[in-house]
Short mmCIF file of C-alpha atoms and ligand atoms in Angstrom, two decimals:
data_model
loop_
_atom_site.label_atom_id
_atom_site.label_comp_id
_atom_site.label_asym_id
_atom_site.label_seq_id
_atom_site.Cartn_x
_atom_site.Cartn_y
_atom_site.Cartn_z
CA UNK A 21 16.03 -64.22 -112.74
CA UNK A 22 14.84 -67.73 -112.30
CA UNK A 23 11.17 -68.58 -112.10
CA UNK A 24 11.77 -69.65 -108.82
CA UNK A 25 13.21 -66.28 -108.01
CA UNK A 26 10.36 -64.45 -109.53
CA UNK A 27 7.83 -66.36 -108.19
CA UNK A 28 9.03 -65.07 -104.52
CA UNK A 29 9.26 -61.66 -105.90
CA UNK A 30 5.48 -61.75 -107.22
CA UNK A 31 4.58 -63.01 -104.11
CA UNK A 32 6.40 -60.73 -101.88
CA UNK A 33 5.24 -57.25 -103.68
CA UNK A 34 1.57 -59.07 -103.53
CA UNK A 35 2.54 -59.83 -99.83
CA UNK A 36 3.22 -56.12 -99.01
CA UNK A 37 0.79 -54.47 -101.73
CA UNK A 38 -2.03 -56.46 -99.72
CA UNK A 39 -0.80 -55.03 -95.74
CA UNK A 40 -0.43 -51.69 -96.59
CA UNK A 41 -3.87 -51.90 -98.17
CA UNK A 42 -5.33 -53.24 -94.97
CA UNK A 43 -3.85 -51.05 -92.54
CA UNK A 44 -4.21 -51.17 -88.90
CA UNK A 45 -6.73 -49.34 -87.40
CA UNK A 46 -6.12 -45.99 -85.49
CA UNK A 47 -5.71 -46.72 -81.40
CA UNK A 48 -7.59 -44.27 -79.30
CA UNK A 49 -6.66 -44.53 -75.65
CA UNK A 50 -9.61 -43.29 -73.49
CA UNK A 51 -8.22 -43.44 -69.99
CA UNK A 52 -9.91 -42.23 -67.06
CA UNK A 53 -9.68 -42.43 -63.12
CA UNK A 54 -13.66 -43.60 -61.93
CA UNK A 55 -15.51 -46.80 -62.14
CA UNK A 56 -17.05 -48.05 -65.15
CA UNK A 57 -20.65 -47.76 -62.96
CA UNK A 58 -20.57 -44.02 -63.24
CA UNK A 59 -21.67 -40.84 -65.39
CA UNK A 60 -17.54 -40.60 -66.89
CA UNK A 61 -17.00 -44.26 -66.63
CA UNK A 62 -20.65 -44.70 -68.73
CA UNK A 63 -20.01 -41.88 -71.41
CA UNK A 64 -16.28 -44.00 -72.34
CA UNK A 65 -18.16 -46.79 -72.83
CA UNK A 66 -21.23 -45.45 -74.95
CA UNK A 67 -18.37 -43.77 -76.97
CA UNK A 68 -16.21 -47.05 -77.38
CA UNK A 69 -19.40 -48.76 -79.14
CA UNK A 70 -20.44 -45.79 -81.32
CA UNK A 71 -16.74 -45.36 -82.44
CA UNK A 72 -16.90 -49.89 -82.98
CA UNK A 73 -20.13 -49.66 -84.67
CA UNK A 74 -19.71 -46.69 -87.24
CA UNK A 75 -15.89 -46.60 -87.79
CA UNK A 76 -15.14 -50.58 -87.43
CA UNK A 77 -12.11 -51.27 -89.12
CA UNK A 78 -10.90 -47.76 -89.25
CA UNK A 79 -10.49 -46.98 -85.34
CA UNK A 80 -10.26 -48.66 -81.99
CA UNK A 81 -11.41 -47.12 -78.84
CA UNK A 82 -9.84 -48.71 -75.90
CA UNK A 83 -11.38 -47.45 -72.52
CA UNK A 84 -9.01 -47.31 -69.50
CA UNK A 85 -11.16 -46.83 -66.63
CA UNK A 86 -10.09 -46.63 -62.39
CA UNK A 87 -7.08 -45.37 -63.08
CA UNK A 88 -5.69 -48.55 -64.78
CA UNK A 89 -3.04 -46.79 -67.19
CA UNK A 90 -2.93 -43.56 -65.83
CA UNK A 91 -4.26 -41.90 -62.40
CA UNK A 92 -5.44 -38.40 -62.23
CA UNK A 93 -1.47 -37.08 -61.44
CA UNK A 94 -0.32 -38.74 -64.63
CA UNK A 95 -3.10 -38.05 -67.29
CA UNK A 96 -2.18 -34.71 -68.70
CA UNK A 97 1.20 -35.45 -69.00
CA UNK A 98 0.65 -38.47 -70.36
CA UNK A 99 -1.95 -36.84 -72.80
CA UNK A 100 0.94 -34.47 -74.26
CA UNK A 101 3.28 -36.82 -74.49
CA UNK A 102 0.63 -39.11 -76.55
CA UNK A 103 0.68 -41.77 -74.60
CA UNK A 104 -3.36 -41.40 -74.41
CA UNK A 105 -5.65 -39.57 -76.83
CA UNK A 106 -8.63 -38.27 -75.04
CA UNK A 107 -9.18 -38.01 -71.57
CA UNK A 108 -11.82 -36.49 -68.71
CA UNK A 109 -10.04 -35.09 -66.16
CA UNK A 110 -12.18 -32.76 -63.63
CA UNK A 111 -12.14 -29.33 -64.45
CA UNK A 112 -10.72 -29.43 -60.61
CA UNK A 113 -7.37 -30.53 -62.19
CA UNK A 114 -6.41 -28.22 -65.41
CA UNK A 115 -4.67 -25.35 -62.67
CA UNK A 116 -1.25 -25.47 -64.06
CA UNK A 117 -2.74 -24.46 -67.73
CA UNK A 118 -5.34 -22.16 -67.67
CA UNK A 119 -6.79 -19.93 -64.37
CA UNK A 120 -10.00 -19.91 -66.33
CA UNK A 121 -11.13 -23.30 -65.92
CA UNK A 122 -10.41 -22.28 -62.06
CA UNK A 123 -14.25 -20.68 -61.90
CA UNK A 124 -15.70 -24.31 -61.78
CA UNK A 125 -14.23 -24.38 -58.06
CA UNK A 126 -15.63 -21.02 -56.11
CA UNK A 127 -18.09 -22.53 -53.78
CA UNK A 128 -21.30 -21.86 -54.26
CA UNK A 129 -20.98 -20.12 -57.52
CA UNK A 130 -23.80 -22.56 -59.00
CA UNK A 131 -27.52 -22.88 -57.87
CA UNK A 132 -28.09 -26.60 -59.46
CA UNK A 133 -26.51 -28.11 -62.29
CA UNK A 134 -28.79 -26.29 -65.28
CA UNK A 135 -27.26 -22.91 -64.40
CA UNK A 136 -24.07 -24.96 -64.74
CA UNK A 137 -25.20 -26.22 -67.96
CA UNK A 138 -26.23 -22.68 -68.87
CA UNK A 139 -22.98 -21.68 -68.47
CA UNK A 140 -21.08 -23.87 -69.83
CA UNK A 141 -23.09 -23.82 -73.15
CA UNK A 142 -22.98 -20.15 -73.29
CA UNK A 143 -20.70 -17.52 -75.13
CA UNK A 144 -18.25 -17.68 -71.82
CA UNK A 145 -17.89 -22.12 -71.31
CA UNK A 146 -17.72 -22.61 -75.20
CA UNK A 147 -14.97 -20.17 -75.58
CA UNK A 148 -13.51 -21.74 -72.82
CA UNK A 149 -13.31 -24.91 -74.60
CA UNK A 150 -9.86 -23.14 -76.31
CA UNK A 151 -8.42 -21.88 -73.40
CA UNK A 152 -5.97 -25.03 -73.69
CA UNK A 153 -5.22 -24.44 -77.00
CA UNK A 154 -1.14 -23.04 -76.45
CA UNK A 155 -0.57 -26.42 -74.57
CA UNK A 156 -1.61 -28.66 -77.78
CA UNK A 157 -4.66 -29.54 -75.90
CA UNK A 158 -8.01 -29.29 -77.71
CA UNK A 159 -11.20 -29.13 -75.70
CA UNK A 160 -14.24 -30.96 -76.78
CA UNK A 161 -16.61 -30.38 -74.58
CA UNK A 162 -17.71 -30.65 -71.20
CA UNK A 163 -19.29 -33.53 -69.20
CA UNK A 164 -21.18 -33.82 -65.82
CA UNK A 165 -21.22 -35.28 -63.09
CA UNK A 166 -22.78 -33.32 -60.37
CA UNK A 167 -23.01 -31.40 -57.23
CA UNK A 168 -20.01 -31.70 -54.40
CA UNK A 169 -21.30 -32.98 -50.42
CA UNK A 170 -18.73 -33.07 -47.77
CA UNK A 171 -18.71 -36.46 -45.99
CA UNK A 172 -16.72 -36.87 -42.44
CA UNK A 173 -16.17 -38.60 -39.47
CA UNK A 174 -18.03 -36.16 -37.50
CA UNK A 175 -21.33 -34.95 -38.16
CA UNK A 176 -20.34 -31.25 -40.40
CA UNK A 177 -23.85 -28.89 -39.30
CA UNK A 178 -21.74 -25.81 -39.00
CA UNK A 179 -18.04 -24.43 -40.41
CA UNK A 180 -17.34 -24.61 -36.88
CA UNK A 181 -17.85 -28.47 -36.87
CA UNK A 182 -15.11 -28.54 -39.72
CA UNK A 183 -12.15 -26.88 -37.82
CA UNK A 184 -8.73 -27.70 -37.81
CA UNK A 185 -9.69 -31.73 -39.53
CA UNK A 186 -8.03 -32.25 -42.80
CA UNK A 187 -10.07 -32.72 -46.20
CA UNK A 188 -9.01 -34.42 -49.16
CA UNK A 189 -9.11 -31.90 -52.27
CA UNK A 190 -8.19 -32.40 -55.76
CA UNK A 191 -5.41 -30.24 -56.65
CA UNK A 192 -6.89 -26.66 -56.83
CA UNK A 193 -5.83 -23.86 -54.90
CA UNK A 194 -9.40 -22.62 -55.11
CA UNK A 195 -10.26 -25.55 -53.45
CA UNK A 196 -7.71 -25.29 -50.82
CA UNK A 197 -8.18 -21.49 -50.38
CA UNK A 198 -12.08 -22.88 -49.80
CA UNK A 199 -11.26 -25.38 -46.85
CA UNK A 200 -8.65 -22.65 -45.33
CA UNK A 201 -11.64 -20.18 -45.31
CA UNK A 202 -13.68 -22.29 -42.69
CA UNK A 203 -10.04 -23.18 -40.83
CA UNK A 204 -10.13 -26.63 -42.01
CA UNK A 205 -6.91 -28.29 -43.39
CA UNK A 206 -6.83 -29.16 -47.58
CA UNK A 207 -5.10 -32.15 -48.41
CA UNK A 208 -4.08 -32.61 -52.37
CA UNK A 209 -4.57 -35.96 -52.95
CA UNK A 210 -4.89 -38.52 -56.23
CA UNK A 211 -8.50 -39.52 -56.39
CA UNK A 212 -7.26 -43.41 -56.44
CA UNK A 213 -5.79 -43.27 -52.63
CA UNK A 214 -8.97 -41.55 -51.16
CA UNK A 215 -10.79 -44.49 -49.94
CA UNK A 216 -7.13 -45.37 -48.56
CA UNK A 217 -6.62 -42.05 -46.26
CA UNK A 218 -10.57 -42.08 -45.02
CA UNK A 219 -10.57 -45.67 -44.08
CA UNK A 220 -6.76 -45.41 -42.16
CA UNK A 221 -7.99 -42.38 -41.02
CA UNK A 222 -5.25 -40.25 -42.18
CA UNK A 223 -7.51 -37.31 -42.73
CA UNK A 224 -10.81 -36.55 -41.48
CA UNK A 225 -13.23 -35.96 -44.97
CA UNK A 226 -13.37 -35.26 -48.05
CA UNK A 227 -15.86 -33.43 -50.87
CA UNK A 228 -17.27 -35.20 -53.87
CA UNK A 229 -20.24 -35.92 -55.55
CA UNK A 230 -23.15 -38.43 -54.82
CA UNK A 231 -21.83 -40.66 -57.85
CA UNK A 232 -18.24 -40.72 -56.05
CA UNK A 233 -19.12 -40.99 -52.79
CA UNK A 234 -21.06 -44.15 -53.85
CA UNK A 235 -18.88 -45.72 -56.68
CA UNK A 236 -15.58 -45.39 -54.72
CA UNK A 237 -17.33 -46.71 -51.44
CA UNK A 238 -16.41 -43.49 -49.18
CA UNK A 239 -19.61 -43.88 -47.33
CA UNK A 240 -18.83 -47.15 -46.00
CA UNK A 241 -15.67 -45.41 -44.19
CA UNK A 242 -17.70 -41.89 -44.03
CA UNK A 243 -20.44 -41.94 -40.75
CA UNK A 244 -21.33 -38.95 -42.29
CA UNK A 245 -22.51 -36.84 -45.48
CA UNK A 246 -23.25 -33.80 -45.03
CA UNK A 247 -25.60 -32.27 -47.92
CA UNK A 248 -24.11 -29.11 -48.60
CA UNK A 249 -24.33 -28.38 -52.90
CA UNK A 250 -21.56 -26.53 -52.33
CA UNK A 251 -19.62 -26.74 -55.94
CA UNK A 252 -19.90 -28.50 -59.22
CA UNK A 253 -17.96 -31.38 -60.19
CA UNK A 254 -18.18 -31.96 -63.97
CA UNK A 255 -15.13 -33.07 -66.62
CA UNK A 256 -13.36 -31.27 -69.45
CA UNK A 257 -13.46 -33.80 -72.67
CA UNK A 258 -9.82 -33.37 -73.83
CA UNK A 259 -7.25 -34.73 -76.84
CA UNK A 260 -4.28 -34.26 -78.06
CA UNK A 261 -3.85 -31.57 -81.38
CA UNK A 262 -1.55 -32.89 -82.79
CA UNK A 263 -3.56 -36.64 -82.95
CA UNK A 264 -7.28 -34.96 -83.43
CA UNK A 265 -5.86 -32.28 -86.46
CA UNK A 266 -4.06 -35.60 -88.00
CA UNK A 267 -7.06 -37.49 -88.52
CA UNK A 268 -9.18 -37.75 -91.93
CA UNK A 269 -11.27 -35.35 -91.64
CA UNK A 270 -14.33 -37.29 -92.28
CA UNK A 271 -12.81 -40.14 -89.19
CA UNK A 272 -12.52 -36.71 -87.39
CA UNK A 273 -16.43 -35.63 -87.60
CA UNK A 274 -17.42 -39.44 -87.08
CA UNK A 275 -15.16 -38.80 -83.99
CA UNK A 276 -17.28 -35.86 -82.42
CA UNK A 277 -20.18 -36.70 -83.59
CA UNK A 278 -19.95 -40.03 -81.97
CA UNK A 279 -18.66 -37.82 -78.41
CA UNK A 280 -21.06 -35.20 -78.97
CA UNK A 281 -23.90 -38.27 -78.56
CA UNK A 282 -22.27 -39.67 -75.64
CA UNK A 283 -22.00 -36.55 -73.65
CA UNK A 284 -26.06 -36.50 -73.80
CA UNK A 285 -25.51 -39.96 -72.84
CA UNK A 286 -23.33 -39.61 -70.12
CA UNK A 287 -25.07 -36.28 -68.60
CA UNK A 288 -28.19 -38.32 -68.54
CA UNK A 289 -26.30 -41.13 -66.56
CA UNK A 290 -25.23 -38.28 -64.54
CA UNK A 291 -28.64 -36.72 -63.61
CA UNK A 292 -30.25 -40.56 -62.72
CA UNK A 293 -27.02 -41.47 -60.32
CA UNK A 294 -27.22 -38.02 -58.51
CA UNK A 295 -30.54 -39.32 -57.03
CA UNK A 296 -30.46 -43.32 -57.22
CA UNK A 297 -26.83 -43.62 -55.50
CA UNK A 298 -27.65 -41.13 -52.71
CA UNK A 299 -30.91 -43.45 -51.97
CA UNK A 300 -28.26 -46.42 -52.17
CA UNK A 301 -25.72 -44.59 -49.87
CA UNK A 302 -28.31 -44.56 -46.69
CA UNK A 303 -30.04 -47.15 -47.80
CA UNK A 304 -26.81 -49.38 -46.51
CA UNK A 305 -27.38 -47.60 -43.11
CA UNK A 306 -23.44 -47.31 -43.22
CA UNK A 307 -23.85 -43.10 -43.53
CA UNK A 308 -26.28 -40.73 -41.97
CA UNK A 309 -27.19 -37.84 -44.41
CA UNK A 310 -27.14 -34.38 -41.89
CA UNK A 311 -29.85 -32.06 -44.07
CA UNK A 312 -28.35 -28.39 -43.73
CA UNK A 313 -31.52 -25.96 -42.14
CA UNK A 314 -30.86 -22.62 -44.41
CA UNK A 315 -29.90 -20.88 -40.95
CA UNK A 316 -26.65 -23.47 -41.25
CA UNK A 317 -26.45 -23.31 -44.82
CA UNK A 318 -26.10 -19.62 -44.81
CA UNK A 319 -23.09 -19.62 -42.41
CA UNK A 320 -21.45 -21.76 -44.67
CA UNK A 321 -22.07 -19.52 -47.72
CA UNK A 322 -20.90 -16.83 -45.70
CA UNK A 323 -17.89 -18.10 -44.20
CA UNK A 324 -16.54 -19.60 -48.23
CA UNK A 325 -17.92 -16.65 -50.47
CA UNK A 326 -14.24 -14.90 -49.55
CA UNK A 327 -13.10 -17.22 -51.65
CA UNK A 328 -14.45 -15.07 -55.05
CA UNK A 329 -12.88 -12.27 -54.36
CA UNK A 330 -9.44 -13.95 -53.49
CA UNK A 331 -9.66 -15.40 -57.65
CA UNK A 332 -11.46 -12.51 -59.25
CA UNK A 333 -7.96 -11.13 -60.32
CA UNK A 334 -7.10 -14.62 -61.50
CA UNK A 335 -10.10 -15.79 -63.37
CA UNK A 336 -12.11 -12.80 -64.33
CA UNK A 337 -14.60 -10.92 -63.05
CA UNK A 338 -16.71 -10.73 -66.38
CA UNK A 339 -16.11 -14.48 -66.39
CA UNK A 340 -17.79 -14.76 -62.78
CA UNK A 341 -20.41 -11.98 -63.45
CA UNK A 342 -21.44 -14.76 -66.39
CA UNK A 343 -21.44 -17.05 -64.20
CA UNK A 344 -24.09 -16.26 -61.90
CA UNK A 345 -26.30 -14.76 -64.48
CA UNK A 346 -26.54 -17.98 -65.70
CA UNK A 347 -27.98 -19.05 -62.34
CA UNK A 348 -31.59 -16.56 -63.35
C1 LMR B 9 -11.81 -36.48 -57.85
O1 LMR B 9 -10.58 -36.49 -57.94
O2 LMR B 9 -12.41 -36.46 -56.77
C2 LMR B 9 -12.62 -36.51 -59.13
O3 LMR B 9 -12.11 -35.57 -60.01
C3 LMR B 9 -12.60 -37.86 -59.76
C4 LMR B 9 -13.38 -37.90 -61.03
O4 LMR B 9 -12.78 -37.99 -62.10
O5 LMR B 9 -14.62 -37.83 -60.93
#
């Protein structure tokens, strides 16, 4: 071997000694379907700069938000496939893996968002967390967002008011099975095309929260918001098994530690835009809020509470019985 030859075979084992000791960070995909202005949208952020400030170097959060790489169709699939490594979807939208989750959707299930939180930090939610567990999926805990309203194009005081007009619904039969209980028509729809279908008019309404409503600019094609509390709309903090049981382990506590934070982050988020973007919604004069007497809010309690029995088999009825203690 010449020195010349040598020479490049020092260099090259230095070359390669040197890349494998710097190696490339671990990606982290965080991809969502909301605006960056919003409780979900808020918590991926707060996360991204934890995760940059404690684990720099070692890995890289890289928040997808408004359904940039993957809408709300796509993200599951996309999550098992590994294309993405933690996601938020609505617990709305876990149907075709567990009937569990399901007990999120019975209208008026809830009182307010603590007996939500009650529940979902109780025996029943935290065991709930591992209900995806035979899919690969491993639950990390649960987000909120808030309480559901039903906007329209005609004022909603009554079920009667809400016959035979088609609402947009995220895909959940319970949802469905809710609408088709006060003769209205359920439309599953991706979250991204619902300002589309209110503003061409292609259906008549649609439920989400105050945050949604606002962020997503459904008022501005929505005369009207009807304020009914009807459901909960909060998230299920998922990742992918396979990727969260491969990490270090200490990367791996860093990890859910650094979540863990930005859930109290993003539920604080939460609890300020419930209020602040309902004042902002009629403060454009674009929407007029229709305040429910408890006359009107009764019939509507009546006509949906059909609904519970209809999923008991499904879901539980232990499950629901926890449920509503956790409203005392
Ligand atoms: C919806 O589809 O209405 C919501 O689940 C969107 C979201 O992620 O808040």
């Amino acid at each position: 071997m010449t020195f010349r030859t040598r020479a490049l075979t020092a260099a090259l084992t230095l070359a390669l000694g040197i890349s494998s000791a710097i190696a490339a960070p671990i990606e982290l995909k965080f991809s969502h379907v909301v605006a960056d202005n919003t409780p979900k949208g808020q918590m991926a952020n707060h996360f991204k700069k934890l995760v940059d400030e404690r684990l720099k170097g070692q890995v890289e959060v890289k928040v997808y938000p408004s359904s940039q790489l993957f809408g709300d169709g796509k993200e599951l699939e996309a999550m098992l496939l590994g294309d993405v490594q933690m996601i938020a979807p609505s617990l709305s939208k876990f149907q075709k893996y567990t009937d569990q989750l399901q007990i999120f959707d019975l209208p008026f299930l809830f009182n307010d968002m603590a007996a939500v939180d009650r529940f979902q930090q109780g025996k029943e939610g935290q065991a709930m967390l591992g209900s995806l567990e035979k899919y690969g999926l491993v639950g990390l805990g649960y987000l909120h967002n808030g309480m559901k309203q039903i906007s329209a194009s005609n004022p909603l005081k009554t079920p009667a008011d809400a016959k035979g007009k088609k609402f947009r619904i995220q895909t959940s039969d319970v949802l469905a099975a809710q609408f088709e209980a006060i003769h209205a028509v359920p439309v599953k729809k991706p979250f991204a095309e619902v300002f589309t279908l209110l503003q061409t008019k292609a259906i008549d309404g649609q439920e989400n929260t105050w945050s949604n409503i606002y962020s997503q600019k459904f008022f501005e094609v929505q005369p009207y918001i009807t304020e009914t509390n009807h459901g909960v709309l909060d998230y299920l903090i998922v990742t992918n098994a396979e990727f969260w049981n491969g990490l270090p382990d200490n990367v791996r506590s860093e990890l859910k530690k650094a979540l863990d934070e930005s859930v109290t982050f993003g539920n604080k988020i939460a609890a300020e835009k419930d209020s602040e973007d309902k004042t902002a919604i009629f403060a454009s004069g674009k929407s007029q809020l229709i305040t429910l007497t408890d006359a009107e809010r009764n019939q509507w309690v009546e006509a949906m509470k059909p609904v519970w029995k209809q999923f008991e088999g499904a879901i539980g009825k232990e499950l629901i019985d926890a449920a509503v203690a956790a409203n005392q």
